[in-house]
Coordinates of C-alpha atoms and ligand atoms in Angstrom, one line a residue:
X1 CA 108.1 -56.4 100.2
X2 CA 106.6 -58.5 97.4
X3 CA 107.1 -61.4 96.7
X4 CA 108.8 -61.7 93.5
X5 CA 111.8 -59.6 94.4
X6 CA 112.9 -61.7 97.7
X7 CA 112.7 -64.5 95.4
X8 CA 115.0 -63.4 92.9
X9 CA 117.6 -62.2 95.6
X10 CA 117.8 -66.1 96.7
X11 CA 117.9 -67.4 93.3
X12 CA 121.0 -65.2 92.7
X13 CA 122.6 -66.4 96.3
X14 CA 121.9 -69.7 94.6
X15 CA 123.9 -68.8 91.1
X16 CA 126.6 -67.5 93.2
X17 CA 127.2 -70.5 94.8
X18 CA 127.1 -72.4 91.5
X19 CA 123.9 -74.1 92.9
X20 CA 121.4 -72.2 90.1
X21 CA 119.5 -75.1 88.5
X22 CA 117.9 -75.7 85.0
X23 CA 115.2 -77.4 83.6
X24 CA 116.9 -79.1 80.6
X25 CA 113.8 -79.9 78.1
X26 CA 114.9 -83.2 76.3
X27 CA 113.4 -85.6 73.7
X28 CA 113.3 -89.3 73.6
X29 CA 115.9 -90.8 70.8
X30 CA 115.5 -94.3 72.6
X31 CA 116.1 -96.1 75.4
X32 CA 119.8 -94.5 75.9
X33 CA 119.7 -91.7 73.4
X34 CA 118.0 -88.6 74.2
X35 CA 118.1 -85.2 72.5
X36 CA 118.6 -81.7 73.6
X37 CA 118.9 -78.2 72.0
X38 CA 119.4 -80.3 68.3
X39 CA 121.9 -82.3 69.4
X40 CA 121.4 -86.3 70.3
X41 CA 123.3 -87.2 73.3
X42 CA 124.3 -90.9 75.2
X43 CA 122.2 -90.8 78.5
X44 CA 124.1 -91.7 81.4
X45 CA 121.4 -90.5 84.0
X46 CA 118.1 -92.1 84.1
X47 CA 117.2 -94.6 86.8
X48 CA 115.6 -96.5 83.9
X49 CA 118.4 -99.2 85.0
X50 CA 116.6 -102.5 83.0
X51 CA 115.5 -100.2 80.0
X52 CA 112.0 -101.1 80.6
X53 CA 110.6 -97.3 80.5
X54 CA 110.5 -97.3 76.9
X55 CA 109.6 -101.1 76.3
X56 CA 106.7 -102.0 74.1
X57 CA 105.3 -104.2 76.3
X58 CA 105.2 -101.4 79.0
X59 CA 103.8 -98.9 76.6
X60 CA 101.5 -101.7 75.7
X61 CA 99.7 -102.0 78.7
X62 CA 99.3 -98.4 79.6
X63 CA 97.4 -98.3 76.9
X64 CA 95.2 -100.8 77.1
X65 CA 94.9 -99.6 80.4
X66 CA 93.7 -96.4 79.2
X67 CA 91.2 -97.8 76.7
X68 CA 90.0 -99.9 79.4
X69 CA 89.9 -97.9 82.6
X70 CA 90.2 -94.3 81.3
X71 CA 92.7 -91.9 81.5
X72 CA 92.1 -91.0 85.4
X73 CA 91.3 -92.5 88.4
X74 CA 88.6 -89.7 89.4
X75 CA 88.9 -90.1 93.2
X76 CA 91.1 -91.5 95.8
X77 CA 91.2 -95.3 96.6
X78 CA 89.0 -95.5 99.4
X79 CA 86.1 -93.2 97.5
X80 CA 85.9 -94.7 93.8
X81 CA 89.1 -94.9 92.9
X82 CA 90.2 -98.3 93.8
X83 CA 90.5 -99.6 90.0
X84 CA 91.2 -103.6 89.2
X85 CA 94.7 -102.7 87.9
X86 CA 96.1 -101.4 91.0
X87 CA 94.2 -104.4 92.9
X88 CA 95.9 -106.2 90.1
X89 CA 99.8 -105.0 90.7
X90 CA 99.2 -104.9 94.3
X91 CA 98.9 -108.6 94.5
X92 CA 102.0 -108.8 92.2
X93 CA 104.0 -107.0 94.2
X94 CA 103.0 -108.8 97.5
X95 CA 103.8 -112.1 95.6
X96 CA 107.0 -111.3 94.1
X97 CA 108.4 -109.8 96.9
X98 CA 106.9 -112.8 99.2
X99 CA 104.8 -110.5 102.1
X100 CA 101.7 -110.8 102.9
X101 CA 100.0 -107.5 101.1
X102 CA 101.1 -103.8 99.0
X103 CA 100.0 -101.1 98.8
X104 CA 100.1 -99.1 95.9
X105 CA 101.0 -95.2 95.9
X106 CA 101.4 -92.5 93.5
X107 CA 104.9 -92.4 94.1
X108 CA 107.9 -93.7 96.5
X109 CA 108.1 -90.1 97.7
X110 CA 104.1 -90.5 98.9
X111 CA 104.5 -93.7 99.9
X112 CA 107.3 -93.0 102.5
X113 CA 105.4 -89.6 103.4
X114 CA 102.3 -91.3 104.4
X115 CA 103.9 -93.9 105.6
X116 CA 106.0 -93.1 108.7
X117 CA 103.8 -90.3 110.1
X118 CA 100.9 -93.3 110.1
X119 CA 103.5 -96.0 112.0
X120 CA 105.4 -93.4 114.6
X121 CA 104.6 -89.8 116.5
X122 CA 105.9 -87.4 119.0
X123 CA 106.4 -90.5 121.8
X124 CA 108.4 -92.8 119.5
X125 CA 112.1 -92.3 117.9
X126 CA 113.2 -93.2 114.2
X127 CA 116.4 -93.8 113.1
X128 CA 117.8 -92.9 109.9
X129 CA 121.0 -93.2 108.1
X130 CA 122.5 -90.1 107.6
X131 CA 122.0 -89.8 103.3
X132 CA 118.8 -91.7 103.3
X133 CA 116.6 -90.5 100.6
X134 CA 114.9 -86.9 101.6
X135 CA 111.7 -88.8 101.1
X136 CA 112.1 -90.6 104.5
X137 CA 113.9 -88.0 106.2
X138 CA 110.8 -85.5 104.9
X139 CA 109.0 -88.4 106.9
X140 CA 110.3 -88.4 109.7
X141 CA 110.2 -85.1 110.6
X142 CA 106.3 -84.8 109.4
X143 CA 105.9 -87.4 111.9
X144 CA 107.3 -85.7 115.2
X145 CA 109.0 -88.4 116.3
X146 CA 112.2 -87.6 117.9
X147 CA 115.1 -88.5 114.8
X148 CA 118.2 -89.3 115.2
X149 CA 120.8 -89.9 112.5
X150 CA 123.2 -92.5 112.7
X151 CA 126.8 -92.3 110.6
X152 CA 126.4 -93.9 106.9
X153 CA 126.8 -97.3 107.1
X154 CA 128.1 -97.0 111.0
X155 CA 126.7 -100.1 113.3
X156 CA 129.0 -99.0 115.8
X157 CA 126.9 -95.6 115.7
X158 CA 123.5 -97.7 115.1
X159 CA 124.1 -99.8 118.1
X160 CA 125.3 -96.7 120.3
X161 CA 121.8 -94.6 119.5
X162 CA 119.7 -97.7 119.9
X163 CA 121.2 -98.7 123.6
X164 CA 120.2 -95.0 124.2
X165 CA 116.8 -95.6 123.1
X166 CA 116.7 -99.1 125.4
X167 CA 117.6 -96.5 128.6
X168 CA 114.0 -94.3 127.2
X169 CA 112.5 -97.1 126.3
X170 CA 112.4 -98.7 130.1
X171 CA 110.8 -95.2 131.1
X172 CA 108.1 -94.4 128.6
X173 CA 108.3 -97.2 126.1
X174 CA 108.1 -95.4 122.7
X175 CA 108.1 -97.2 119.6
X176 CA 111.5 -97.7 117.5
X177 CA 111.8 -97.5 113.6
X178 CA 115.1 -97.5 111.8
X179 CA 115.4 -96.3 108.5
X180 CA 117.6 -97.2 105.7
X181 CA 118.4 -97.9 102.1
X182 CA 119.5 -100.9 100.4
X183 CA 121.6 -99.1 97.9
X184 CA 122.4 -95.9 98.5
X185 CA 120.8 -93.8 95.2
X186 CA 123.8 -91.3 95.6
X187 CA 126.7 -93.2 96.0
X188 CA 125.6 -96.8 95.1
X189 CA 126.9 -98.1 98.7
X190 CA 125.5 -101.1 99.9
X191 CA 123.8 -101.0 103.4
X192 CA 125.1 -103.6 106.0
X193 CA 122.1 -105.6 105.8
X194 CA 122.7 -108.7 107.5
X195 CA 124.3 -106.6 110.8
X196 CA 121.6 -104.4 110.9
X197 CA 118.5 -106.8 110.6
X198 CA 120.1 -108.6 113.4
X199 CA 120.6 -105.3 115.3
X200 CA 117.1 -104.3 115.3
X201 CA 116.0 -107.0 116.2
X202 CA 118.2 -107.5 119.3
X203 CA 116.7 -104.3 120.3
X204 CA 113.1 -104.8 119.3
X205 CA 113.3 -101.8 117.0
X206 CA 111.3 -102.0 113.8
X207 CA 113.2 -101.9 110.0
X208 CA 111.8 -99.9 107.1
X209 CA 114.2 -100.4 104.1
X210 CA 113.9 -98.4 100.9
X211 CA 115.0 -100.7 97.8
X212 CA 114.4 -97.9 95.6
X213 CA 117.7 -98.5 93.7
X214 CA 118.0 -102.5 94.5
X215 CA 114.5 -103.5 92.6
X216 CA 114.9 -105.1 89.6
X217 CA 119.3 -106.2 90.2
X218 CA 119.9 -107.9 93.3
X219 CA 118.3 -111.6 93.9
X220 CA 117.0 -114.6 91.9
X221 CA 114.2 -112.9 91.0
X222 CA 115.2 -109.5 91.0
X223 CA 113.0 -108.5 94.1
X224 CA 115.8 -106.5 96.0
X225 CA 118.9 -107.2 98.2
X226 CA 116.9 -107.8 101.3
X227 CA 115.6 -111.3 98.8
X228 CA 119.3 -111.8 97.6
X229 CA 120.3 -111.8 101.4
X230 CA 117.5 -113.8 102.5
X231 CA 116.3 -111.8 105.1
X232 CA 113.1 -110.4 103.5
X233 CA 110.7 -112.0 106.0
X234 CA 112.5 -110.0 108.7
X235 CA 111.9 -106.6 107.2
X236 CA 109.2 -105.2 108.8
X237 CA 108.2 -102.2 106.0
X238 CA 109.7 -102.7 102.5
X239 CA 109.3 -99.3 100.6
X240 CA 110.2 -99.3 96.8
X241 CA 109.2 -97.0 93.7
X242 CA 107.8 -98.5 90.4
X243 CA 109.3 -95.6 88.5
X244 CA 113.0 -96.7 88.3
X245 CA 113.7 -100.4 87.4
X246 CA 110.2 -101.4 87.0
X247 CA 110.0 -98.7 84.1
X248 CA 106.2 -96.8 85.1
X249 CA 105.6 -94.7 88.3
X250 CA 104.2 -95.0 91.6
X251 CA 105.5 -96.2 94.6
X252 CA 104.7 -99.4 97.3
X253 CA 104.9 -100.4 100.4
X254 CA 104.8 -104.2 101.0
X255 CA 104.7 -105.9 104.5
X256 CA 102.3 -107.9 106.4
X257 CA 98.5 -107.7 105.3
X258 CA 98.3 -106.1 109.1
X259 CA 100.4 -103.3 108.1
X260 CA 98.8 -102.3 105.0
X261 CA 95.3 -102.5 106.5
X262 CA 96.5 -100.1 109.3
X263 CA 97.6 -97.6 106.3
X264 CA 94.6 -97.5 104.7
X265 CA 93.3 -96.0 107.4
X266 CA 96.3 -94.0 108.3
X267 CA 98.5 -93.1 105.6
X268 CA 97.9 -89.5 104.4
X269 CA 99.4 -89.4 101.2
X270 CA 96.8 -92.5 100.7
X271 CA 94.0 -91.5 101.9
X272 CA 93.6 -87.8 100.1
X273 CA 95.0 -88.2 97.0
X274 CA 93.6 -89.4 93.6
X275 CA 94.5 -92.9 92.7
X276 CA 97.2 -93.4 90.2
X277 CA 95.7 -93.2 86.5
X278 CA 95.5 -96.8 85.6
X279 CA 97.8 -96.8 82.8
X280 CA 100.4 -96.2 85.6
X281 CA 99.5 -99.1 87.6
X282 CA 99.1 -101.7 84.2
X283 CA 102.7 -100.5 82.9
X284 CA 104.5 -101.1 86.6
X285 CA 102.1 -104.4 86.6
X286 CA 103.9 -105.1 83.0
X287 CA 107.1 -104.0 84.1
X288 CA 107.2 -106.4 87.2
X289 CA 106.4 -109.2 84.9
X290 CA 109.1 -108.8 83.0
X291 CA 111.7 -108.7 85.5
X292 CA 110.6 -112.2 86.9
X293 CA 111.1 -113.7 83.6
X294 CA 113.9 -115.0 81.8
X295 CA 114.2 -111.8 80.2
X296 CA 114.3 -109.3 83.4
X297 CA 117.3 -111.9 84.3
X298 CA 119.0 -111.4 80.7
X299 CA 118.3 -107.4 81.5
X300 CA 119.8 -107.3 84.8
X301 CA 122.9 -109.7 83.6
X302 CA 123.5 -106.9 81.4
X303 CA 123.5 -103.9 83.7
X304 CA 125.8 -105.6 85.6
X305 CA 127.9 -105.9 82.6
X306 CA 128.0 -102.3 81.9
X307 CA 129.0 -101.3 85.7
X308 CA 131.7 -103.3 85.5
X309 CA 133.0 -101.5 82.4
X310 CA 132.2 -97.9 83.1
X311 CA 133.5 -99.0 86.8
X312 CA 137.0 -100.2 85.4
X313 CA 137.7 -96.5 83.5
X314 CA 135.9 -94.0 85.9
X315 CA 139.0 -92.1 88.0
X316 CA 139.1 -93.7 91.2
X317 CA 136.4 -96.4 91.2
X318 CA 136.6 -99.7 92.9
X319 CA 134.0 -102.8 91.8
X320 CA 130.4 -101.4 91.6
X321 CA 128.0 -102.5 94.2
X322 CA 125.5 -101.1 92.1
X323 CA 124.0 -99.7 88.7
X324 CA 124.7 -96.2 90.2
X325 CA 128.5 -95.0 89.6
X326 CA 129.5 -91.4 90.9
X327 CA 132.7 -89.6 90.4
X328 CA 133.0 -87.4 92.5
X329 CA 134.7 -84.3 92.0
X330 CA 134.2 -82.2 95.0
X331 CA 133.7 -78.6 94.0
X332 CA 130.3 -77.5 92.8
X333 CA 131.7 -75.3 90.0
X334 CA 134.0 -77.5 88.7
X335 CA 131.2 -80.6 88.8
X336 CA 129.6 -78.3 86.9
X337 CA 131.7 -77.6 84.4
X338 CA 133.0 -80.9 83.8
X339 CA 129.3 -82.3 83.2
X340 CA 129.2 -79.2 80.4
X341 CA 132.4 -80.4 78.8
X342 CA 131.1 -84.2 79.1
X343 CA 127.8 -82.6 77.4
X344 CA 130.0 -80.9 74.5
X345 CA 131.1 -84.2 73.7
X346 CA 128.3 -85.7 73.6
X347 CA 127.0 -87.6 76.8
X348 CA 124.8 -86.3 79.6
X349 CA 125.2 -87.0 83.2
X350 CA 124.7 -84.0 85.1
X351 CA 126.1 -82.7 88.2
X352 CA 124.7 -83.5 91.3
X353 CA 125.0 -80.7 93.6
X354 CA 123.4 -79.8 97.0
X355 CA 121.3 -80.3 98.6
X356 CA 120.6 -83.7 96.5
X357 CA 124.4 -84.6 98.4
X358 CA 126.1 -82.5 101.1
X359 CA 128.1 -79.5 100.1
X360 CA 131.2 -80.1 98.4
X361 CA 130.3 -83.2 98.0
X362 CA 129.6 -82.5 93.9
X363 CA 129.8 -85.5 91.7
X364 CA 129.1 -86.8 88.3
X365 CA 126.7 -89.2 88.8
X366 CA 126.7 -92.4 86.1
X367 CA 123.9 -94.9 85.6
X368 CA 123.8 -97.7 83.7
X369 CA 120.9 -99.7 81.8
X370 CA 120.5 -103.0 80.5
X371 CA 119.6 -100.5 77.0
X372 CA 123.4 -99.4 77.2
X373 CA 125.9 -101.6 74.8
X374 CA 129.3 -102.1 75.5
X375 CA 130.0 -99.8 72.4
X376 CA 128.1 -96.7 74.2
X377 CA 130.6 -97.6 77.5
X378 CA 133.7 -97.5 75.7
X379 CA 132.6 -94.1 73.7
X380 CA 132.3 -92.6 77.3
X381 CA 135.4 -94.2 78.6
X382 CA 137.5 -92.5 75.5
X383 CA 136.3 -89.1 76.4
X384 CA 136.8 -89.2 80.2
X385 CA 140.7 -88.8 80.1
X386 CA 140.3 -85.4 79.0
X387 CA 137.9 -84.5 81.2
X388 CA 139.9 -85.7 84.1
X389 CA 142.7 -83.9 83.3
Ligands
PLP1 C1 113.6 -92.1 93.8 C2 113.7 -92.5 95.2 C3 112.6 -92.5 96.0 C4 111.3 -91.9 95.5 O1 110.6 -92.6 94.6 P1 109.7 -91.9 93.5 O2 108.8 -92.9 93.1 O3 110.6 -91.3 92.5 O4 109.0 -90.8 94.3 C5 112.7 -93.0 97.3 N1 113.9 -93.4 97.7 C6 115.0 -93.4 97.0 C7 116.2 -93.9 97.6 C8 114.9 -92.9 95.7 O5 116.1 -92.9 95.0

């Protein structure tokens, strides 16, 4: 049979489980305001969480970058492509976030892909938290190590799979790597850092934490929650993505200058792949910047602000831990139809359906930004009543 035809049979299993999804084509407004099919609408879904995408100063110097540099980078890092700016953000990043050395990547997904493959195989065992980013669980699988998942947030569970790992680990001595996120991008739950630094280090295992949705909020200088906590120098692989808070693309690993010279030579996604076009690298560079000055603090003072609000009027919400606020509704269909009533009046925030969250797990996912005033909040939180009934 061709190929076509199979194809179309799974995309209607798909619609008929209200999982069919869209490509909605949009257009920039501003930071907050986007427009689709003629109609301007109040964003509620970017990860754009210090409204630095769209800042001048970004925009600025990706285009110097680009007068400079060029548009592309022409060939990987370790060919020709190994351009000042991402030399440049690199040492930024390994200075903000106090480790030895980064390494820049085209994206957080790459960065985790070429990442845990290079550290762990078939002999070792990783870790993960069960709704860690698909990015590191992608990872882990690539690598052949043996995975096991541990409950969200369960140190109970943790500590039970990691005495079972001691009992192999007296036999054939594998390698250990737990995986986790600081703040959950699906939920906004905050990881048990402190426990679970101190658990893997009781059992020698080693800690990659992805800050993906913690960059930019948490800490005196905005450098994550492991920083705000105080335990960054016991993290053994800090992953993070310069596409969300720090307003560009690309992703990073930052750790000891040992680590990144062992992925140079081992990290896939690294070694054969173009370099990020330099613009890319200059904006993040920008972006970072800004978050360690006065202003990044006035930004992230602000998205703070707005959780608190949207957190007080969305049904069933406690304090948020985060800039990410989900309500979750359960159902696919009716996630779905609720985001197109919330879209008919005016604001988008889209359903997120599996397998971005387990089935019937469906849920209106809210983000705030430092762009968002308290005017947009309250213009959501009038509509919502009627939606929830
Ligand atoms: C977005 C995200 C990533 C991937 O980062 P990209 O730069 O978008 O590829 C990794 N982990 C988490 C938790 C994310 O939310």
């Amino acid at each position: 049979m061709s190929l076509d035809p199979i194809l179309s049979a799974r995309l209607q299993a798909l619609e008929a489980d209200g999982l069919r999804r869209i490509l909605r084509r949009i257009e920039h407004v501003d930071g907050v305001h986007i427009r689709h099919q003629g109609r301007e609408l109040l964003n509620f879904a970017s990860n754009d969480y210090l409204g630095l995408a769209g800042h001048p100063a970004l925009a600025e110097a990706a285009a110097a970058a680009a007068r400079d540099w060029g548009a592309g980078s022409a060939a990987s890092r370790l060919i020709s492509g190994s351009l000042a700016p991402h030399h440049l953000l690199e040492e930024a990043l390994a200075d903000w976030l106090n480790t030895g050395a980064a390494l820049a990547f085209s994206s957080g997904y790459a960065a985790a892909i070429g990442t845990i493959p290079a550290l762990v195989g078939p002999e070792d065992i990783v870790i993960i938290d069960k709704l860690t980013h698909a990015c590191c669980i992608d990872a882990a699988r690539l690598s052949g190590a043996q995975l096991r998942v541990f409950k969200h947030n369960d140190l109970d569970d943790l500590s039970d799979i990691l005495r079972w790992a001691d009992s192999i680990q007296a036999v054939q001595r594998p390698n250990i790597l737990v995986v986790t996120e600081s703040i959950f991008s699906m939920d906004g739950h905050v990881a048990p850092l402190r426990e679970l630094v101190d658990l893997k280090d009781r059992h020698g295992a080693w800690l990659m934490l992805d800050e993906a949705h913690a960059t930019g909020l948490f800490g005196p200088r905005r450098a994550g929650l492991a920083h705000d906590l105080g335990l960054a120098d016991r993290i053994d692989i800090h992953l993070g993505t310069l596409g969300k808070a720090v307003g560009s693309a690309g992703g990073f690993i930052a750790g000891s200058r040992t680590l990144i010279d062992f992925l140079i030579h081992r990290a896939r996604t690294f070694l054969f792949s173009t370099a990020p076009v330099p613009a890319a690298a200059a904006a993040a560079h920008a972006g970072l910047d800004l978050i360690r000055s006065n202003a990044g603090a006035d930004r992230a003072n602000a998205t703070w602000s707005r959780a608190n609000q949207l957190a007080s009027i969305l049904p069933g919400t406690a304090a948020p831990t985060s800039a990410i606020l989900p309500w979750i509704i359960g159902s696919e269909t009716r996630a779905l139809a609720t985001a197109g009533l919330l879209l008919d009046a005016g604001f988008f925030a889209p359903a997120i359906r599996f397998p971005t969250v387990p089935r019937s797990k469906a849920r209106l996912r809210f983000t705030v930004s430092a762009a968002h005033t308290e005017e947009h909040i309250s213009r959501l939180a009038a509509a919502l009543p009627q939606l929830a009934a």
